[in-house]
Amino acid sequence: MSSSEQGQGQSAKLIDLSSLKVSKELLSSCIHCGLCLPACPTYLVSGLESQSPRGRILAVAKSAEEGSLSDRAAQHLSSCLGCLGCQTACPSGVHYEEILDSVRPQLAARRTPLLATLMRFSFAKVLPNYWLLRLLGYLLHFVQILGLTKLPYLLRAIFPDSFKVAVKVIAKLCDFVTFTPSMRLPRSLAKEIERTRKKSRSEKMPPLQFFRGCVMDVFYNHVNLDAVRVLASSHNLQLPKQTCCGALAHHAGDSDLAVKLAIANIESFQNTDGEIVVTSAGCGAMLKSYEHLLQGWQETALNEDLIERARLFAGRVRDFSEVYAASLKDSDADEFISGGRKKVAYHAACHLAHAQGVRSQPEAILDYLSKVGLIERVELENSEHCCGSAGIYNLINTETSLAVLDAKMDCLEKCGADVVVTANPGCLLQLEAGVKARRQNVKVMHLAEAAALKNSNPG
Ligand code: SF4
Ligand code: SF4
């Protein structure tokens, strides 16, 4: 992994850390035992201590002591996936996420103005706008079918240095985005919810508000449709007005924007006490952390009413697997469906397993599908290791992202799966890119699609 790659988009300057919000106690809770190292994908692919959780915590501690974030420390921290595998593995309970979050604004301040503007525009205007995001998907597709994906790379040479990182991100986007079947034939989620409501026989089903997500809704609209179909028999589904969850903005250090989006969602979802279901693990993790986000933000920290509403909101958020697993009854599994059983492996999305601690429910769904004879489970080694997607990490730290993906694809190849199931649009895109690159005959699926197999094979 080249250090230049990690430093791209960052101007060579020391960043003042006097405003760094990380306590000495938090930093000193790391006893440097190294037990987290085998769980860290960037350490595993680089073999470098500086690319490990322990190395990164030391880099933050040293920077806090010196009052500035050096180029070197910034490179080590920028190469972190934020997957939180280390947090799960740490026996001392070090809250790595808090340490990483504390330096995100300082890392953001190192971006070139053009990259910063491009990111802000994407997070504030494109992601929350369904039609603009769709338009972007179509544009990328046309670039791909016209065979022009290499054009931005070629044009890089004529751009001044300050433009090069932004051009590289655009070039990677052209390369990377898959034109999914959902993009070809989108269906209205609102109409599907209306249709399922009309079909439902009971008025007394619990309300369930659906959070559609931006990337999931545009690129994987069929996943949301499947989720609606499988949840409709046990819930009264509703689709409140909503916006982007703010996860990508937050991870990029743009807390102003993340807070603004969080407040808009809290306002929109407050009409019922019912649960809020989400099919995207990244969105789910963000929605569940709204209270924490608002507490940490100086302009909202003193607004107790808002913090309380954020707490109530966060407490209602459930991943699709949590809601669907709770609706499964053992007796339903008595019916055995025969037929060609696909070998299915499960890749645990970091934002589901590590950030939300949701592990048993996806397993329960897949065990159930196995019990009724629809699938055959196969174990994926290191299933909780990141696939290298990590928001827009794959666009910015492409080399490391691909090395991390390579390790994941090796495990996938070894287990002989026909299908790999996961729970996050970023993982779906990344794994599809891995399958395509290796020309593997493996289908990448969301858990909701796997759950919908039961509906399409009713005994
Ligand atoms: S983060 Fe935890 S596991 Fe890793 S070195 Fe520190 S104390 Fe050990
Ligand atoms: S968040 Fe992931 S990549 Fe970053 S230090 Fe922890 S395990 Fe490594």
Short mmCIF file of C-alpha atoms and ligand atoms in Angstrom, two decimals:
data_model
loop_
_atom_site.label_atom_id
_atom_site.label_comp_id
_atom_site.label_asym_id
_atom_site.label_seq_id
_atom_site.Cartn_x
_atom_site.Cartn_y
_atom_site.Cartn_z
CA MET A 1 0.00 0.00 0.00
CA SER A 2 1.52 3.29 -1.00
CA SER A 3 1.63 6.03 1.54
CA SER A 4 0.96 8.55 -1.19
CA GLU A 5 -2.35 6.83 -1.82
CA GLN A 6 -3.38 7.24 1.77
CA GLY A 7 -2.41 10.84 1.81
CA GLN A 8 -4.22 11.75 -1.37
CA GLY A 9 -6.65 14.57 -1.04
CA GLN A 10 -4.79 15.96 1.91
CA SER A 11 -2.65 19.04 1.86
CA ALA A 12 0.65 18.78 3.71
CA LYS A 13 -0.03 20.74 6.84
CA LEU A 14 -0.23 20.33 10.56
CA ILE A 15 -3.78 20.48 11.85
CA ASP A 16 -4.44 22.14 15.15
CA LEU A 17 -5.71 19.56 17.60
CA SER A 18 -6.47 21.91 20.46
CA SER A 19 -10.19 21.30 19.85
CA LEU A 20 -9.80 17.51 19.71
CA LYS A 21 -12.63 16.00 21.70
CA VAL A 22 -11.05 12.83 22.99
CA SER A 23 -10.28 12.18 26.61
CA LYS A 24 -6.94 11.00 27.93
CA GLU A 25 -8.80 8.20 29.73
CA LEU A 26 -10.21 6.93 26.47
CA LEU A 27 -6.79 6.93 24.81
CA SER A 28 -5.08 5.32 27.79
CA SER A 29 -7.70 2.56 27.99
CA CYS A 30 -5.67 0.80 25.29
CA ILE A 31 -3.10 -1.40 27.03
CA HIS A 32 -1.30 -2.19 23.73
CA CYS A 33 -1.86 -5.93 24.08
CA GLY A 34 -2.29 -6.36 20.31
CA LEU A 35 -5.19 -8.81 20.59
CA CYS A 36 -7.13 -6.71 18.08
CA LEU A 37 -4.49 -7.05 15.37
CA PRO A 38 -5.80 -10.31 13.80
CA ALA A 39 -9.23 -8.66 13.47
CA CYS A 40 -7.89 -5.64 11.59
CA PRO A 41 -8.11 -6.04 7.79
CA THR A 42 -5.68 -3.20 7.02
CA TYR A 43 -3.10 -4.69 9.39
CA LEU A 44 -3.58 -8.13 7.84
CA VAL A 45 -2.99 -6.89 4.29
CA SER A 46 -0.12 -4.51 5.12
CA GLY A 47 1.59 -6.24 8.06
CA LEU A 48 2.34 -2.73 9.37
CA GLU A 49 1.89 -1.73 13.00
CA SER A 50 1.01 1.78 11.82
CA GLN A 51 -1.97 0.29 9.95
CA SER A 52 -3.25 -1.48 13.06
CA PRO A 53 -5.74 -0.28 15.70
CA ARG A 54 -2.97 -0.12 18.29
CA GLY A 55 -0.77 1.95 15.95
CA ARG A 56 -3.63 4.30 15.14
CA ILE A 57 -4.57 4.82 18.79
CA LEU A 58 -0.93 5.65 19.51
CA ALA A 59 -0.91 8.08 16.56
CA VAL A 60 -3.95 9.92 17.99
CA ALA A 61 -2.44 9.94 21.51
CA LYS A 62 0.85 11.34 20.21
CA SER A 63 -0.93 13.94 18.08
CA ALA A 64 -3.10 15.02 21.02
CA GLU A 65 0.04 15.40 23.13
CA GLU A 66 1.77 17.46 20.46
CA GLY A 67 -1.36 19.51 19.73
CA SER A 68 -1.26 18.81 16.00
CA LEU A 69 -2.00 16.07 13.52
CA SER A 70 1.06 15.31 11.43
CA ASP A 71 0.94 14.08 7.82
CA ARG A 72 2.12 10.68 8.96
CA ALA A 73 -0.53 10.30 11.65
CA ALA A 74 -3.19 11.51 9.20
CA GLN A 75 -2.11 8.87 6.67
CA HIS A 76 -2.38 6.09 9.25
CA LEU A 77 -5.83 7.26 10.31
CA SER A 78 -7.11 7.87 6.77
CA SER A 79 -6.25 4.29 5.86
CA CYS A 80 -8.58 2.98 8.60
CA LEU A 81 -11.74 1.38 7.20
CA GLY A 82 -13.74 2.32 10.30
CA CYS A 83 -15.00 -1.27 10.26
CA LEU A 84 -14.79 -1.60 14.07
CA GLY A 85 -13.53 -5.17 13.91
CA CYS A 86 -10.94 -4.09 16.49
CA GLN A 87 -13.63 -2.83 18.86
CA THR A 88 -15.32 -6.24 18.85
CA ALA A 89 -12.01 -8.02 19.40
CA CYS A 90 -10.66 -5.76 22.17
CA PRO A 91 -10.86 -7.46 25.59
CA SER A 92 -10.29 -4.13 27.36
CA GLY A 93 -13.41 -2.55 25.85
CA VAL A 94 -11.54 0.27 24.10
CA HIS A 95 -14.10 2.41 22.31
CA TYR A 96 -12.17 2.80 19.07
CA GLU A 97 -15.10 4.37 17.20
CA GLU A 98 -15.08 7.34 19.55
CA ILE A 99 -11.35 7.81 19.05
CA LEU A 100 -11.70 7.66 15.27
CA ASP A 101 -14.76 9.95 15.26
CA SER A 102 -12.84 12.53 17.28
CA VAL A 103 -10.26 13.03 14.50
CA ARG A 104 -12.64 12.88 11.52
CA PRO A 105 -13.11 16.68 11.31
CA GLN A 106 -9.32 17.17 11.42
CA LEU A 107 -8.87 14.61 8.63
CA ALA A 108 -11.60 16.37 6.64
CA ALA A 109 -9.77 19.69 7.03
CA ARG A 110 -6.83 18.24 5.08
CA ARG A 111 -8.83 17.61 1.90
CA THR A 112 -8.26 19.81 -1.13
CA PRO A 113 -11.03 22.42 -1.51
CA LEU A 114 -12.26 20.78 -4.73
CA LEU A 115 -12.56 17.31 -3.17
CA ALA A 116 -14.21 18.78 -0.08
CA THR A 117 -16.75 20.63 -2.27
CA LEU A 118 -17.43 17.55 -4.39
CA MET A 119 -18.03 15.45 -1.29
CA ARG A 120 -20.23 18.05 0.37
CA PHE A 121 -22.30 18.44 -2.81
CA SER A 122 -22.71 14.66 -3.13
CA PHE A 123 -23.72 14.17 0.50
CA ALA A 124 -25.97 17.23 0.77
CA LYS A 125 -27.57 17.34 -2.69
CA VAL A 126 -27.16 14.09 -4.61
CA LEU A 127 -27.63 11.33 -2.02
CA PRO A 128 -30.81 12.75 -0.46
CA ASN A 129 -32.30 13.38 -3.92
CA TYR A 130 -33.71 10.17 -5.41
CA TRP A 131 -33.83 11.54 -8.97
CA LEU A 132 -30.36 13.08 -8.93
CA LEU A 133 -28.91 9.84 -7.58
CA ARG A 134 -30.73 7.87 -10.28
CA LEU A 135 -29.44 10.30 -12.89
CA LEU A 136 -25.90 9.77 -11.61
CA GLY A 137 -26.41 5.99 -11.87
CA TYR A 138 -27.55 6.35 -15.50
CA LEU A 139 -24.67 8.69 -16.37
CA LEU A 140 -22.15 6.22 -14.95
CA HIS A 141 -23.84 3.44 -16.89
CA PHE A 142 -23.59 5.37 -20.17
CA VAL A 143 -19.91 6.04 -19.50
CA GLN A 144 -19.49 2.28 -18.98
CA ILE A 145 -21.41 1.15 -22.11
CA LEU A 146 -19.60 3.71 -24.25
CA GLY A 147 -16.32 2.23 -22.96
CA LEU A 148 -15.22 5.60 -21.57
CA THR A 149 -14.39 4.52 -18.02
CA LYS A 150 -10.67 5.10 -18.61
CA LEU A 151 -11.25 8.64 -19.90
CA PRO A 152 -11.09 10.37 -16.49
CA TYR A 153 -7.75 8.59 -15.82
CA LEU A 154 -6.37 9.87 -19.12
CA LEU A 155 -7.67 13.37 -18.43
CA ARG A 156 -5.96 13.39 -15.05
CA ALA A 157 -2.69 14.32 -16.72
CA ILE A 158 -4.05 17.67 -17.91
CA PHE A 159 -5.51 18.68 -14.55
CA PRO A 160 -3.53 20.65 -11.97
CA ASP A 161 -2.49 18.67 -8.87
CA SER A 162 -5.26 20.10 -6.71
CA PHE A 163 -7.86 18.57 -9.10
CA LYS A 164 -6.28 15.15 -9.41
CA VAL A 165 -7.77 13.52 -6.33
CA ALA A 166 -11.30 14.60 -7.23
CA VAL A 167 -10.81 13.32 -10.79
CA LYS A 168 -9.49 10.02 -9.41
CA VAL A 169 -12.60 9.62 -7.25
CA ILE A 170 -14.82 10.24 -10.31
CA ALA A 171 -12.76 7.76 -12.32
CA LYS A 172 -13.13 5.09 -9.62
CA LEU A 173 -16.86 5.74 -9.47
CA CYS A 174 -17.12 5.15 -13.25
CA ASP A 175 -15.21 1.88 -12.86
CA PHE A 176 -16.93 0.63 -9.82
CA VAL A 177 -20.67 1.26 -9.94
CA THR A 178 -22.74 -1.68 -11.14
CA PHE A 179 -25.87 -1.03 -13.17
CA THR A 180 -28.18 -3.26 -11.16
CA PRO A 181 -31.48 -4.77 -12.38
CA SER A 182 -33.21 -2.30 -10.04
CA MET A 183 -31.79 0.60 -12.05
CA ARG A 184 -33.22 -0.88 -15.21
CA LEU A 185 -36.74 -1.49 -13.94
CA PRO A 186 -37.42 0.52 -10.80
CA ARG A 187 -40.72 0.00 -9.02
CA SER A 188 -42.46 2.34 -6.62
CA LEU A 189 -41.91 1.37 -3.00
CA ALA A 190 -44.89 3.48 -1.92
CA LYS A 191 -47.17 1.60 -4.35
CA GLU A 192 -45.85 -1.76 -3.16
CA ILE A 193 -46.56 -0.79 0.45
CA GLU A 194 -50.06 0.33 -0.54
CA ARG A 195 -50.62 -2.95 -2.37
CA THR A 196 -49.50 -5.06 0.60
CA ARG A 197 -51.69 -3.00 2.94
CA LYS A 198 -54.77 -3.64 0.81
CA LYS A 199 -54.01 -7.37 0.79
CA SER A 200 -53.50 -7.59 4.54
CA ARG A 201 -56.32 -9.21 6.46
CA SER A 202 -55.71 -7.79 9.89
CA GLU A 203 -56.08 -4.19 11.04
CA LYS A 204 -54.32 -4.92 14.29
CA MET A 205 -50.82 -5.56 13.02
CA PRO A 206 -48.10 -3.44 14.66
CA PRO A 207 -47.05 -0.32 12.73
CA LEU A 208 -43.64 -0.48 11.10
CA GLN A 209 -42.10 2.58 9.48
CA PHE A 210 -39.83 1.86 6.55
CA PHE A 211 -36.50 3.67 6.12
CA ARG A 212 -35.57 3.29 2.46
CA GLY A 213 -31.94 4.54 2.41
CA CYS A 214 -30.42 6.40 -0.55
CA VAL A 215 -28.06 3.97 -2.29
CA MET A 216 -30.22 0.99 -1.29
CA ASP A 217 -33.36 2.58 -2.69
CA VAL A 218 -31.85 3.56 -6.02
CA PHE A 219 -29.35 0.80 -6.74
CA TYR A 220 -31.10 -2.02 -4.85
CA ASN A 221 -34.75 -1.05 -5.10
CA HIS A 222 -35.60 -4.79 -5.48
CA VAL A 223 -34.15 -5.43 -1.98
CA ASN A 224 -36.51 -2.89 -0.43
CA LEU A 225 -39.43 -4.37 -2.40
CA ASP A 226 -38.56 -7.86 -1.13
CA ALA A 227 -38.28 -6.56 2.43
CA VAL A 228 -41.72 -4.94 2.14
CA ARG A 229 -43.24 -8.17 0.78
CA VAL A 230 -41.85 -10.42 3.51
CA LEU A 231 -42.70 -8.01 6.33
CA ALA A 232 -46.20 -7.14 5.09
CA SER A 233 -47.89 -10.24 6.49
CA SER A 234 -46.96 -9.34 10.06
CA HIS A 235 -46.81 -5.52 10.02
CA ASN A 236 -48.72 -2.45 9.02
CA LEU A 237 -46.03 -0.81 6.89
CA GLN A 238 -45.74 2.95 6.53
CA LEU A 239 -43.39 5.09 4.46
CA PRO A 240 -42.86 8.50 6.11
CA LYS A 241 -41.17 11.36 4.27
CA GLN A 242 -37.46 11.00 4.95
CA THR A 243 -33.96 11.98 3.92
CA CYS A 244 -30.45 10.50 3.87
CA CYS A 245 -29.35 9.12 7.26
CA GLY A 246 -26.14 11.19 7.17
CA ALA A 247 -23.71 8.27 7.61
CA LEU A 248 -21.44 9.13 4.69
CA ALA A 249 -21.33 12.80 5.72
CA HIS A 250 -20.54 11.85 9.32
CA HIS A 251 -17.78 9.45 8.33
CA ALA A 252 -16.32 12.13 6.09
CA GLY A 253 -16.11 14.47 9.10
CA ASP A 254 -19.02 16.71 8.01
CA SER A 255 -20.90 16.70 11.32
CA ASP A 256 -22.88 19.87 10.45
CA LEU A 257 -24.56 18.10 7.58
CA ALA A 258 -24.99 14.78 9.44
CA VAL A 259 -26.75 16.61 12.31
CA LYS A 260 -29.00 18.52 9.89
CA LEU A 261 -30.09 15.27 8.22
CA ALA A 262 -30.55 13.54 11.59
CA ILE A 263 -32.87 16.30 12.82
CA ALA A 264 -34.95 16.11 9.62
CA ASN A 265 -35.41 12.35 10.06
CA ILE A 266 -36.24 12.63 13.76
CA GLU A 267 -38.97 15.17 12.89
CA SER A 268 -40.40 12.98 10.12
CA PHE A 269 -40.59 9.72 12.05
CA GLN A 270 -42.18 10.99 15.22
CA ASN A 271 -45.86 10.25 14.59
CA THR A 272 -45.92 6.74 16.00
CA ASP A 273 -44.20 4.64 18.63
CA GLY A 274 -43.74 1.75 16.21
CA GLU A 275 -40.42 0.39 15.12
CA ILE A 276 -38.44 1.77 12.19
CA VAL A 277 -37.04 -0.89 9.87
CA VAL A 278 -34.01 -0.42 7.65
CA THR A 279 -32.43 -2.74 5.08
CA SER A 280 -29.07 -0.96 4.93
CA ALA A 281 -26.72 -1.81 7.81
CA GLY A 282 -24.78 1.43 7.34
CA CYS A 283 -27.95 3.53 7.62
CA GLY A 284 -29.17 1.44 10.57
CA ALA A 285 -25.96 2.00 12.51
CA MET A 286 -26.18 5.74 11.88
CA LEU A 287 -29.88 6.01 12.81
CA LYS A 288 -29.23 4.08 16.02
CA SER A 289 -26.48 6.54 16.96
CA TYR A 290 -28.48 9.78 16.51
CA GLU A 291 -28.60 10.48 20.24
CA HIS A 292 -24.83 10.17 20.47
CA LEU A 293 -24.37 12.30 17.33
CA LEU A 294 -26.52 15.14 18.69
CA GLN A 295 -24.95 14.96 22.14
CA GLY A 296 -21.54 15.47 20.61
CA TRP A 297 -22.61 18.46 18.56
CA GLN A 298 -22.11 21.76 20.36
CA GLU A 299 -25.19 23.48 18.93
CA THR A 300 -27.54 20.67 19.95
CA ALA A 301 -25.75 19.38 23.06
CA LEU A 302 -27.74 21.70 25.32
CA ASN A 303 -31.09 21.08 23.65
CA GLU A 304 -32.40 18.38 25.97
CA ASP A 305 -35.74 18.03 24.22
CA LEU A 306 -34.03 17.28 20.91
CA ILE A 307 -31.62 14.83 22.53
CA GLU A 308 -34.55 13.04 24.17
CA ARG A 309 -36.34 12.79 20.82
CA ALA A 310 -33.14 11.47 19.24
CA ARG A 311 -32.93 8.84 22.01
CA LEU A 312 -36.52 7.72 21.44
CA PHE A 313 -35.98 7.64 17.68
CA ALA A 314 -32.76 5.60 17.96
CA GLY A 315 -34.45 3.14 20.31
CA ARG A 316 -37.07 2.35 17.64
CA VAL A 317 -34.63 1.54 14.84
CA ARG A 318 -34.27 -2.13 13.82
CA ASP A 319 -32.36 -3.81 11.07
CA PHE A 320 -34.47 -5.86 8.63
CA SER A 321 -33.01 -9.08 10.09
CA GLU A 322 -34.07 -8.12 13.64
CA VAL A 323 -37.70 -7.60 12.57
CA TYR A 324 -37.93 -10.57 10.24
CA ALA A 325 -36.18 -13.05 12.58
CA ALA A 326 -38.63 -12.08 15.36
CA SER A 327 -41.57 -12.93 13.09
CA LEU A 328 -40.30 -16.44 12.27
CA LYS A 329 -42.03 -19.32 13.98
CA ASP A 330 -40.36 -22.70 14.39
CA SER A 331 -43.56 -24.46 13.33
CA ASP A 332 -43.35 -22.70 9.92
CA ALA A 333 -40.13 -24.56 9.32
CA ASP A 334 -41.89 -27.95 9.43
CA GLU A 335 -42.77 -27.65 5.76
CA PHE A 336 -39.82 -28.89 3.78
CA ILE A 337 -39.32 -27.46 0.32
CA SER A 338 -37.38 -29.74 -1.97
CA GLY A 339 -35.42 -28.64 -4.97
CA GLY A 340 -31.95 -27.57 -5.99
CA ARG A 341 -30.40 -26.14 -2.88
CA LYS A 342 -27.86 -23.39 -3.33
CA LYS A 343 -24.83 -23.24 -1.07
CA VAL A 344 -25.14 -19.98 0.81
CA ALA A 345 -22.42 -18.15 2.75
CA TYR A 346 -23.00 -15.14 5.00
CA HIS A 347 -20.76 -12.07 4.94
CA ALA A 348 -21.49 -10.00 8.06
CA ALA A 349 -21.60 -6.30 7.19
CA CYS A 350 -19.38 -4.38 9.65
CA HIS A 351 -22.12 -1.89 10.40
CA LEU A 352 -24.45 -4.72 11.33
CA ALA A 353 -22.13 -7.03 13.30
CA HIS A 354 -19.61 -4.64 14.84
CA ALA A 355 -21.51 -1.34 14.98
CA GLN A 356 -24.99 -2.69 15.86
CA GLY A 357 -24.04 -6.02 17.43
CA VAL A 358 -26.68 -7.76 15.27
CA ARG A 359 -25.37 -11.28 14.75
CA SER A 360 -27.86 -13.95 15.82
CA GLN A 361 -30.80 -12.67 13.70
CA PRO A 362 -29.21 -13.02 10.24
CA GLU A 363 -27.96 -16.45 11.35
CA ALA A 364 -31.49 -17.37 12.49
CA ILE A 365 -32.95 -16.36 9.11
CA LEU A 366 -30.41 -18.41 7.18
CA ASP A 367 -30.80 -21.39 9.54
CA TYR A 368 -34.55 -21.19 9.00
CA LEU A 369 -34.13 -21.15 5.19
CA SER A 370 -31.79 -24.09 5.55
CA LYS A 371 -34.31 -25.96 7.72
CA VAL A 372 -37.09 -25.57 5.15
CA GLY A 373 -34.73 -26.90 2.51
CA LEU A 374 -34.29 -23.75 0.45
CA ILE A 375 -30.57 -23.35 1.00
CA GLU A 376 -27.54 -25.16 2.30
CA ARG A 377 -25.39 -23.13 4.70
CA VAL A 378 -21.66 -23.03 4.16
CA GLU A 379 -19.31 -21.27 6.57
CA LEU A 380 -17.38 -18.26 5.31
CA GLU A 381 -14.04 -17.95 7.09
CA ASN A 382 -13.51 -14.49 8.63
CA SER A 383 -17.11 -13.65 7.79
CA GLU A 384 -16.94 -10.62 10.11
CA HIS A 385 -13.88 -9.14 8.39
CA CYS A 386 -14.62 -6.06 6.30
CA CYS A 387 -14.93 -6.50 2.50
CA GLY A 388 -13.13 -3.19 1.91
CA SER A 389 -16.16 -1.15 0.88
CA ALA A 390 -16.45 1.07 3.97
CA GLY A 391 -18.59 3.90 2.58
CA ILE A 392 -16.47 5.71 0.00
CA TYR A 393 -13.20 4.19 1.25
CA ASN A 394 -13.00 2.06 -1.92
CA LEU A 395 -13.04 5.23 -4.04
CA ILE A 396 -10.38 7.04 -2.03
CA ASN A 397 -8.10 4.24 -0.75
CA THR A 398 -8.68 1.94 -3.71
CA GLU A 399 -5.45 -0.04 -3.45
CA THR A 400 -6.00 -1.07 0.17
CA SER A 401 -9.70 -1.62 -0.43
CA LEU A 402 -8.92 -4.06 -3.25
CA ALA A 403 -6.33 -5.91 -1.13
CA VAL A 404 -8.94 -6.29 1.64
CA LEU A 405 -11.52 -7.43 -0.94
CA ASP A 406 -9.03 -9.96 -2.29
CA ALA A 407 -8.75 -11.60 1.15
CA LYS A 408 -12.56 -11.78 1.32
CA MET A 409 -12.81 -13.29 -2.17
CA ASP A 410 -10.18 -15.94 -1.26
CA CYS A 411 -12.38 -17.03 1.66
CA LEU A 412 -15.45 -17.01 -0.56
CA GLU A 413 -13.74 -19.15 -3.16
CA LYS A 414 -12.54 -21.58 -0.47
CA CYS A 415 -16.02 -22.18 0.97
CA GLY A 416 -17.51 -23.06 -2.43
CA ALA A 417 -20.63 -20.93 -2.03
CA ASP A 418 -23.04 -20.36 -4.93
CA VAL A 419 -24.54 -17.38 -3.15
CA VAL A 420 -23.14 -14.86 -0.67
CA VAL A 421 -25.66 -13.03 1.48
CA THR A 422 -25.06 -9.73 3.23
CA ALA A 423 -26.96 -6.72 4.58
CA ASN A 424 -25.51 -3.49 3.25
CA PRO A 425 -25.56 -1.83 -0.20
CA GLY A 426 -21.84 -0.99 0.03
CA CYS A 427 -21.02 -4.67 0.65
CA LEU A 428 -23.32 -5.71 -2.22
CA LEU A 429 -21.51 -3.37 -4.64
CA GLN A 430 -18.06 -4.36 -3.38
CA LEU A 431 -18.70 -8.11 -3.44
CA GLU A 432 -20.27 -7.84 -6.90
CA ALA A 433 -17.11 -6.06 -8.07
CA GLY A 434 -15.02 -8.88 -6.53
CA VAL A 435 -17.11 -11.62 -8.16
CA LYS A 436 -16.89 -9.83 -11.51
CA ALA A 437 -13.12 -9.35 -11.27
CA ARG A 438 -12.57 -13.03 -10.50
CA ARG A 439 -15.25 -14.23 -12.91
CA GLN A 440 -16.73 -16.35 -10.12
CA ASN A 441 -20.11 -17.92 -10.55
CA VAL A 442 -21.43 -16.53 -7.28
CA LYS A 443 -24.62 -14.55 -6.78
CA VAL A 444 -24.51 -11.68 -4.30
CA MET A 445 -27.76 -11.23 -2.38
CA HIS A 446 -29.25 -9.20 0.43
CA LEU A 447 -30.82 -11.02 3.39
CA ALA A 448 -34.24 -9.68 2.36
CA GLU A 449 -33.86 -11.31 -1.06
CA ALA A 450 -32.90 -14.58 0.64
CA ALA A 451 -35.92 -14.28 2.96
CA ALA A 452 -38.18 -13.66 -0.05
CA LEU A 453 -37.15 -17.06 -1.47
CA LYS A 454 -39.64 -18.58 0.97
CA ASN A 455 -42.47 -16.51 -0.53
CA SER A 456 -41.56 -17.55 -4.05
CA ASN A 457 -41.37 -21.24 -2.97
CA PRO A 458 -44.38 -21.62 -0.67
CA GLY A 459 -44.05 -25.28 0.23
S1 SF4 B 1 -7.31 -1.71 21.24
FE1 SF4 B 1 -7.75 -3.27 22.78
S2 SF4 B 1 -7.02 -5.20 21.87
FE2 SF4 B 1 -6.12 -3.52 20.66
S3 SF4 B 1 -4.12 -3.19 21.58
FE3 SF4 B 1 -5.53 -1.75 22.59
S4 SF4 B 1 -6.26 -2.84 24.41
FE4 SF4 B 1 -5.32 -4.39 23.09
S1 SF4 B 2 -11.69 0.09 12.41
FE1 SF4 B 2 -11.12 -1.70 11.15
S2 SF4 B 2 -9.45 -0.98 9.84
FE2 SF4 B 2 -9.67 0.54 11.48
S3 SF4 B 2 -8.22 -0.10 13.05
FE3 SF4 B 2 -10.18 -1.06 13.58
S4 SF4 B 2 -10.12 -3.10 12.61
FE4 SF4 B 2 -8.50 -1.85 11.66
#
